[in-house]
Short mmCIF file of C-alpha atoms in Angstrom, two decimals:
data_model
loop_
_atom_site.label_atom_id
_atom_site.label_comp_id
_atom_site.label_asym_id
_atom_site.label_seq_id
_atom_site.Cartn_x
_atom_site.Cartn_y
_atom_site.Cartn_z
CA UNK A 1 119.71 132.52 111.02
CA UNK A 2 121.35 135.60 112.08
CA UNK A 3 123.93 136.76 109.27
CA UNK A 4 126.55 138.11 111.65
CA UNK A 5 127.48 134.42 113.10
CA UNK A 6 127.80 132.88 109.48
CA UNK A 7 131.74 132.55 109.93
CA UNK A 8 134.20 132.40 106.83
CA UNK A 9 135.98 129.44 106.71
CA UNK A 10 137.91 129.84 103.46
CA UNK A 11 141.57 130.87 103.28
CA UNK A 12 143.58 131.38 99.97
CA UNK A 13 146.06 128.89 99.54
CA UNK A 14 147.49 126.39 102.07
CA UNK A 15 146.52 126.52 105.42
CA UNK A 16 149.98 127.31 106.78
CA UNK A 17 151.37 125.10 109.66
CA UNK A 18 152.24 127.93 111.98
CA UNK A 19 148.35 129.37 111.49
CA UNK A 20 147.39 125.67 113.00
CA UNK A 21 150.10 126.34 116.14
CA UNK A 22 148.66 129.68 116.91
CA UNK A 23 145.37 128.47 116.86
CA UNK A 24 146.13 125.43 119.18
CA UNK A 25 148.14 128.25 121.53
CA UNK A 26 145.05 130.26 121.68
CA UNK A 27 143.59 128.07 124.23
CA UNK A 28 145.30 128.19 126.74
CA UNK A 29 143.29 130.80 128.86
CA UNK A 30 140.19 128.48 128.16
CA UNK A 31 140.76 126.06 131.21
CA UNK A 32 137.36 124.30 130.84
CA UNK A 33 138.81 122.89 127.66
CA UNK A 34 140.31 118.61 128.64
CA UNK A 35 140.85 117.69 124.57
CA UNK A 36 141.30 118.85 121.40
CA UNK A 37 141.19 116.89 118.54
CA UNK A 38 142.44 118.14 115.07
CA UNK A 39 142.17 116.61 111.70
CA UNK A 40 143.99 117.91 109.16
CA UNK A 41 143.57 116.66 105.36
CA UNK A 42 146.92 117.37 103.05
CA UNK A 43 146.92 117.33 99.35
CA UNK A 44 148.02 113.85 98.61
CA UNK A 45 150.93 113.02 95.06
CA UNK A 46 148.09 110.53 93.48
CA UNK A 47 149.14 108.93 90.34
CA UNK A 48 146.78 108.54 88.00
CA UNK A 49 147.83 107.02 84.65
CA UNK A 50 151.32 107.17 85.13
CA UNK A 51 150.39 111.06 85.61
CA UNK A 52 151.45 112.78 89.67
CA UNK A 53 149.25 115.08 91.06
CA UNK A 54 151.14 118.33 91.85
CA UNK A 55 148.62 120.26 93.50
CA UNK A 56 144.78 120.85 93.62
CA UNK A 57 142.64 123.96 93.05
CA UNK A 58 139.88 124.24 94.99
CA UNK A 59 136.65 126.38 94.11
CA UNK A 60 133.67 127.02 95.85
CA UNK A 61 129.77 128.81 95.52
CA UNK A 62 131.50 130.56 98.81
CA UNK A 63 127.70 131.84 99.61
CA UNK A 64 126.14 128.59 100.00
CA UNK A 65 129.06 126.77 101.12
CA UNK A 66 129.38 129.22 104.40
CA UNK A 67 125.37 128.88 105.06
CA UNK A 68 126.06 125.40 104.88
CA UNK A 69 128.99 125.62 107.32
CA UNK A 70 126.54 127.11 109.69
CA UNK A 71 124.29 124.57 109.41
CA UNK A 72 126.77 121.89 109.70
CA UNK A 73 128.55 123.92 113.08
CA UNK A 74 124.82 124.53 114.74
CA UNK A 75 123.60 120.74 114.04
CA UNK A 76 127.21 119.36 115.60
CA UNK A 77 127.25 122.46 118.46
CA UNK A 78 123.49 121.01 119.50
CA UNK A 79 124.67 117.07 119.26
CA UNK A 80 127.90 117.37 121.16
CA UNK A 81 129.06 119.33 124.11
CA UNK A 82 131.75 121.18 122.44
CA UNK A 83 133.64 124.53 123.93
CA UNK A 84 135.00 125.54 120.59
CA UNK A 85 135.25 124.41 116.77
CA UNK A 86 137.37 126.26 114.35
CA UNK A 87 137.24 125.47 110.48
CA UNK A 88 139.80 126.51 107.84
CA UNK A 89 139.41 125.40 104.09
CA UNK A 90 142.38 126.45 101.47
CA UNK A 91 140.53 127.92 97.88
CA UNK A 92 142.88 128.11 95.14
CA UNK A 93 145.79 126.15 94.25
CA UNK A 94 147.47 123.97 97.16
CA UNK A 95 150.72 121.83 96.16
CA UNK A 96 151.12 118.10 97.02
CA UNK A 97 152.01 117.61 100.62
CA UNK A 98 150.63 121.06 101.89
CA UNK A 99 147.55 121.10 103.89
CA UNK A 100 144.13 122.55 102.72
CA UNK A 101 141.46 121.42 105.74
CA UNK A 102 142.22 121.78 109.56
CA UNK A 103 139.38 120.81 111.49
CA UNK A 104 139.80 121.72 115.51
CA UNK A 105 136.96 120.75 118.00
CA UNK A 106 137.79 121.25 121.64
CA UNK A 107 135.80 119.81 124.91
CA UNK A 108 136.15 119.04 128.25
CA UNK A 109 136.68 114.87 127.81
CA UNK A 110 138.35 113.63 124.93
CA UNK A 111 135.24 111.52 123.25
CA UNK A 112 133.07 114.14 122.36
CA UNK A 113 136.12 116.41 121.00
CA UNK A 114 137.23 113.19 118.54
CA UNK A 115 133.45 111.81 117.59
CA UNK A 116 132.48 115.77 116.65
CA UNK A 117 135.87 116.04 114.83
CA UNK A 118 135.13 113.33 112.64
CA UNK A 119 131.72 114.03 111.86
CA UNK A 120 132.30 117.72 111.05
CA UNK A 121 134.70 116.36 108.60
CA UNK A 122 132.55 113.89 106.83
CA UNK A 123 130.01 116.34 106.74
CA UNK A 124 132.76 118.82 105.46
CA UNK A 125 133.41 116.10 102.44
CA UNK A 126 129.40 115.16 101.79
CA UNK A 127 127.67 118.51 102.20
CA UNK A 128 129.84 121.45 101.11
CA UNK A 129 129.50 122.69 97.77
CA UNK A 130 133.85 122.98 96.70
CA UNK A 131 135.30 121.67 94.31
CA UNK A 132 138.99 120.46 93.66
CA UNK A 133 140.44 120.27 90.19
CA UNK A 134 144.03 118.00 90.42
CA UNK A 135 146.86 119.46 88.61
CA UNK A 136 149.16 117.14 86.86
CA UNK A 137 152.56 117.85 86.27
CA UNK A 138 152.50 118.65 83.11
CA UNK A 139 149.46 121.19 83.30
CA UNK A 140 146.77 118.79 82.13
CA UNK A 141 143.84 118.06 84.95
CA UNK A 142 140.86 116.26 85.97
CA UNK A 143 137.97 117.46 88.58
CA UNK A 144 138.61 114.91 91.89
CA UNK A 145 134.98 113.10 93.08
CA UNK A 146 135.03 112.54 96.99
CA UNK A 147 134.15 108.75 97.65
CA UNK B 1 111.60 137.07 83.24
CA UNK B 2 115.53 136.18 84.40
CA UNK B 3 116.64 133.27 85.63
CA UNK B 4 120.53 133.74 86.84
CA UNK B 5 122.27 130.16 86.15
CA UNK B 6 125.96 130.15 87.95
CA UNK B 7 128.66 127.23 86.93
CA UNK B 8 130.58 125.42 89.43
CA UNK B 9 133.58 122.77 88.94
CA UNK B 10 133.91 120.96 85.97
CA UNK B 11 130.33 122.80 84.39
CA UNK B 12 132.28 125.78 84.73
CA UNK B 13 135.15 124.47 82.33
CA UNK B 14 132.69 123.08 79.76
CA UNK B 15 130.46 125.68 79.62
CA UNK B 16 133.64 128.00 79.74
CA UNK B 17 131.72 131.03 81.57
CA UNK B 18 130.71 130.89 85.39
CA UNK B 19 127.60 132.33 84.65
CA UNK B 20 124.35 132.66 82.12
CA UNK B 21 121.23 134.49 82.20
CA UNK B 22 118.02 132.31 80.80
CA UNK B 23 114.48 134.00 79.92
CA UNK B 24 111.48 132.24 80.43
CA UNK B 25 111.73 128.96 82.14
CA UNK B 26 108.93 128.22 84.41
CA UNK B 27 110.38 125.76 86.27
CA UNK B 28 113.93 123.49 86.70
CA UNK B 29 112.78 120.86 85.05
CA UNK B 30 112.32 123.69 81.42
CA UNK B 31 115.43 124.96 82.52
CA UNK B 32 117.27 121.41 82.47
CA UNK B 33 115.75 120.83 78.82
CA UNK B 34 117.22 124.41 77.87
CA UNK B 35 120.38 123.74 79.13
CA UNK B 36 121.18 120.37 77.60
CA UNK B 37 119.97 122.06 73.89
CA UNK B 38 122.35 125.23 75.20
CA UNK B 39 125.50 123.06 76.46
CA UNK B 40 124.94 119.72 74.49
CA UNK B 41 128.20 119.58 76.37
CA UNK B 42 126.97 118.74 79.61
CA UNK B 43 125.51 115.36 78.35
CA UNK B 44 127.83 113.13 80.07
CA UNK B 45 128.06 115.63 83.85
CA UNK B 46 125.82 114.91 86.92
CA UNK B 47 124.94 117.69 88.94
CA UNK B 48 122.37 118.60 91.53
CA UNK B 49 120.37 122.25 91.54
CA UNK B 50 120.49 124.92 93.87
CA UNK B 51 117.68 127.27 93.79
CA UNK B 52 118.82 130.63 95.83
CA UNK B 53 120.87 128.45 97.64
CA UNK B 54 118.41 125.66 98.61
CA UNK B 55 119.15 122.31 97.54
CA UNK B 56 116.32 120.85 95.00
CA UNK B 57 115.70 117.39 94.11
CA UNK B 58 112.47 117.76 92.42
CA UNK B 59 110.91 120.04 90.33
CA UNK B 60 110.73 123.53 91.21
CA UNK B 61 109.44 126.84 89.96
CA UNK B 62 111.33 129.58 89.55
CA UNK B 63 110.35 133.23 89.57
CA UNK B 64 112.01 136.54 88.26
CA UNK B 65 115.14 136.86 89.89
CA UNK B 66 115.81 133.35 91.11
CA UNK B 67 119.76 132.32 90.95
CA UNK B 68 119.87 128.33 89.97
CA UNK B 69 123.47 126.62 90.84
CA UNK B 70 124.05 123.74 89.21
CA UNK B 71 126.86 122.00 91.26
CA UNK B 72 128.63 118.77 90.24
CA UNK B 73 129.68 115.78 92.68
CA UNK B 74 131.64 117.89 95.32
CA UNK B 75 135.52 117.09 96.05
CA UNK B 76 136.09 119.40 99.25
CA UNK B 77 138.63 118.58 101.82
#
C-alpha cells in the first residue's frame, strides 16, 4: 500500500456544519458527478438509568484505524463506480446533538452513490478500531458497544 | 525480548496507563495468561488482539519488537 494515499480522517471535536457545506460546494467543477449521498451520524441525548448522555469522547489506535480506512475506501472504490468519497470522524469530546461522522460518496447515478454510502458506514461502525466513552451529566460514564 | 502492549477504550481506564512493556512472552496466547495475572482487572472485558496492526484470532508468535493492541468491542460513528 503506498503510505502517501493513507488519508486522515480524524478531526478534533465536532465535525462542524459549515465544514460539511464547503465540502458539498467543492463539487461543483466536477460535472461528471449526478448524486451525492451523505450520511451524517450526531451524538444522540440517550438515557440510560434515568442518567442523559451529554456528549461522547471518542478515541482511537489512529495508526490502524487510518490503514483500515484505506482498506475499507480501496475495497468500496473497486465495488462501486464512485467519483469521490470523503470521510470525517470527530476524536475527543462531541456534545449531544453535534455531529461526529459525515460520510460523502459522490457518482454519476444516484444508486451507486447511496448503496456505497451505506456500506462505508457499516463498515465505518464494524471495522474501525474507535472507541466512544458517553458522558453523563453529572461526570460519571460508560464505554458505548455498537450493535 | 520486548513486547510493546498499547490500551484502548475501556482497557485503557482499568489498566489506568495506555501502554506496558512485557518481557518474554513467546506467543499471544503467554501474553493473555500474563495479562490476566497483571490486570486481574480485565476479567470481566472482551477484546480482540492486534499484532503490529494485524488483526489475530488465533495464536500468534511474537518477536522482539512486536506492538500487541488489545482493542475492546468498538463504538465508532
Amino acid at each position: 500500500m503506498a503510505e502517501k494515499s493513507v488519508k486522515n480522517i480524524f478531526t478534533q471535536g465536532a465535525i462542524e456544519p459549515v465544514f460539511i457545506s464547503d465540502s458539498i460546494a467543492k463539487h461543483s467543477s466536477k460535472t461528471n458527478i449526478g448524486a451525492h449521498s451523505i450520511f451524517l451520524g450526531q451524538v444522540r441525548k440517550d438515557v440510560i438509568d434515568g442518567k442523559d448522555v451529554v456528549a461522547i469522547d471518542y478515541t482511537t489506535y489512529e495508526e490502524m484505524a487510518l490503514e483500515k480506512m484505506h482498506e475499507i475506501r480501496e475495497a468500496v472504490f473497486a465495488k462501486y463506480p464512485l467519483a469521490c468519497m470523503h470521510i470525517r470522524h470527530s476524536l475527543g469530546k462531541v456534545d449531544a446533538g453535534k455531529i461526529c461522522l459525515f460520510v460523502f460518496t459522490s457518482s454519476a447515478h444516484r444508486k451507486v452513490a447511496i448503496e456505497a454510502c451505506e456500506e462505508v458506514v457499516e463498515k465505518i461502525k464494524a471495522e474501525l478500531p474507535v472507541w466512544g466513552k458517553e458522558i453523563f451529566e453529572d461526570d460519571t460514564h460508560q464505554w458505548k458497544e455498537n450493535k | 525480548m520486548d513486547i510493546t502492549v498499547l490500551f484502548f477504550g475501556q482497557l485503557a481506564e482499568l489498566a489506568a496507563t495506555n501502554e506496558t512493556v512485557f518481557q518474554s512472552v513467546i506467543d499471544t496466547d503467554a501474553l493473555k495468561i500474563q495479562l490476566h495475572q497483571k490486570y486481574p482487572q480485565f476479567a470481566d472485558s472482551s477484546f480482540i488482539i492486534a499484532v503490529n496492526k494485524i488483526l489475530t484470532d488465533q495464536n500468534t508468535p511474537l518477536f522482539n519488537g512486536a506492538t500487541v493492541a488489545l482493542l475492546p468491542p468498538f463504538s465508532g460513528g
